[in-house]
């Protein structure tokens, strides 16, 4: 399962990079870092969510969604907003 997830995540990153490159747009280094931190945190959240449910710890699973899932979404949204506002200004 994690191999497939890794392949999909890598494919999405490659697709985003090539699409932006074809359009002549680029991400700054800090936008990549913030986005990758969000992706890693999201992966960590998903793994721990399913692991906690497998061990019959539903409360811990739901708390993982709140404690690590919410910051993951925030990191990805911040990265996207930084890029979108920079492109809008240009």
CSV table of C-alpha atoms in Angstrom, one decimal:
chain,number,residue,atom,x,y,z
A,1,UNK,CA,0.0,0.0,0.0
A,2,UNK,CA,2.8,2.5,0.9
A,3,UNK,CA,4.6,1.7,-2.3
A,4,UNK,CA,1.6,2.7,-4.3
A,5,UNK,CA,1.1,5.8,-2.1
A,6,UNK,CA,4.8,6.8,-2.6
A,7,UNK,CA,4.5,6.3,-6.4
A,8,UNK,CA,1.4,8.5,-6.5
A,9,UNK,CA,3.0,11.2,-4.4
A,10,UNK,CA,6.1,11.2,-6.5
A,11,UNK,CA,4.1,11.2,-9.7
A,12,UNK,CA,2.1,14.2,-8.5
A,13,UNK,CA,5.3,16.1,-7.6
A,14,UNK,CA,6.8,15.4,-11.0
A,15,UNK,CA,3.6,16.3,-12.7
A,16,UNK,CA,3.4,19.6,-10.8
A,17,UNK,CA,7.0,20.4,-11.6
A,18,UNK,CA,6.7,19.7,-15.3
A,19,UNK,CA,3.4,21.5,-15.7
A,20,UNK,CA,4.7,24.6,-14.0
A,21,UNK,CA,7.9,24.4,-16.1
A,22,UNK,CA,5.9,24.2,-19.4
A,23,UNK,CA,3.9,27.2,-18.4
A,24,UNK,CA,7.0,29.2,-17.6
A,25,UNK,CA,6.2,29.4,-13.9
A,26,UNK,CA,8.4,28.3,-11.1
A,27,UNK,CA,8.1,27.7,-7.3
A,28,UNK,CA,10.6,29.4,-5.0
A,29,UNK,CA,12.7,27.1,-2.9
A,30,UNK,CA,10.8,27.9,0.3
A,31,UNK,CA,7.5,27.1,-1.4
A,32,UNK,CA,8.8,23.7,-2.3
A,33,UNK,CA,10.1,23.2,1.3
A,34,UNK,CA,6.8,24.2,2.9
A,35,UNK,CA,4.8,22.0,0.5
A,36,UNK,CA,7.0,19.0,1.1
A,37,UNK,CA,6.8,19.4,4.8
A,38,UNK,CA,3.0,19.4,4.4
A,39,UNK,CA,3.1,16.3,2.3
A,40,UNK,CA,5.4,14.5,4.7
A,41,UNK,CA,3.2,15.5,7.6
A,42,UNK,CA,0.1,14.4,5.7
A,43,UNK,CA,1.7,11.0,5.0
A,44,UNK,CA,2.6,10.7,8.7
A,45,UNK,CA,-1.0,11.5,9.6
A,46,UNK,CA,-2.5,8.9,7.2
A,47,UNK,CA,-0.1,6.2,8.4
A,48,UNK,CA,-0.8,6.8,12.1
A,49,UNK,CA,-4.5,7.1,11.5
A,50,UNK,CA,-4.8,3.7,9.9
A,51,UNK,CA,-2.4,2.2,12.4
A,52,UNK,CA,-4.4,3.5,15.4
A,53,UNK,CA,-7.6,2.1,13.9
A,54,UNK,CA,-5.9,-1.2,13.3
A,55,UNK,CA,-5.1,-1.3,17.0
A,56,UNK,CA,-8.7,-0.4,18.0
A,57,UNK,CA,-7.7,3.1,19.2
A,58,UNK,CA,-10.4,5.2,17.5
A,59,UNK,CA,-9.9,8.2,19.9
A,60,UNK,CA,-6.1,8.3,19.1
A,61,UNK,CA,-6.8,8.0,15.4
A,62,UNK,CA,-9.2,10.9,15.5
A,63,UNK,CA,-6.7,13.0,17.5
A,64,UNK,CA,-4.0,12.3,14.9
A,65,UNK,CA,-6.3,13.8,12.3
A,66,UNK,CA,-6.6,17.0,14.4
A,67,UNK,CA,-3.1,17.3,15.8
A,68,UNK,CA,-1.0,16.4,12.7
A,69,UNK,CA,-3.6,16.5,9.9
A,70,UNK,CA,-4.7,20.1,10.3
A,71,UNK,CA,-1.1,21.5,10.3
A,72,UNK,CA,-0.4,19.4,7.2
A,73,UNK,CA,-3.3,21.0,5.4
A,74,UNK,CA,-2.2,24.4,6.6
A,75,UNK,CA,1.3,23.9,5.3
A,76,UNK,CA,0.1,22.9,1.9
A,77,UNK,CA,-2.4,25.8,1.7
A,78,UNK,CA,0.3,28.3,2.8
A,79,UNK,CA,2.6,27.0,0.1
A,80,UNK,CA,-0.1,27.3,-2.5
A,81,UNK,CA,-1.1,30.7,-1.4
A,82,UNK,CA,2.5,32.0,-1.5
A,83,UNK,CA,2.8,30.8,-5.1
A,84,UNK,CA,-0.7,32.1,-6.2
A,85,UNK,CA,-0.1,35.6,-4.7
A,86,UNK,CA,3.3,35.9,-6.2
A,87,UNK,CA,2.0,34.9,-9.7
A,88,UNK,CA,-0.9,37.3,-9.3
A,89,UNK,CA,1.4,40.2,-8.5
A,90,UNK,CA,3.6,39.5,-11.5
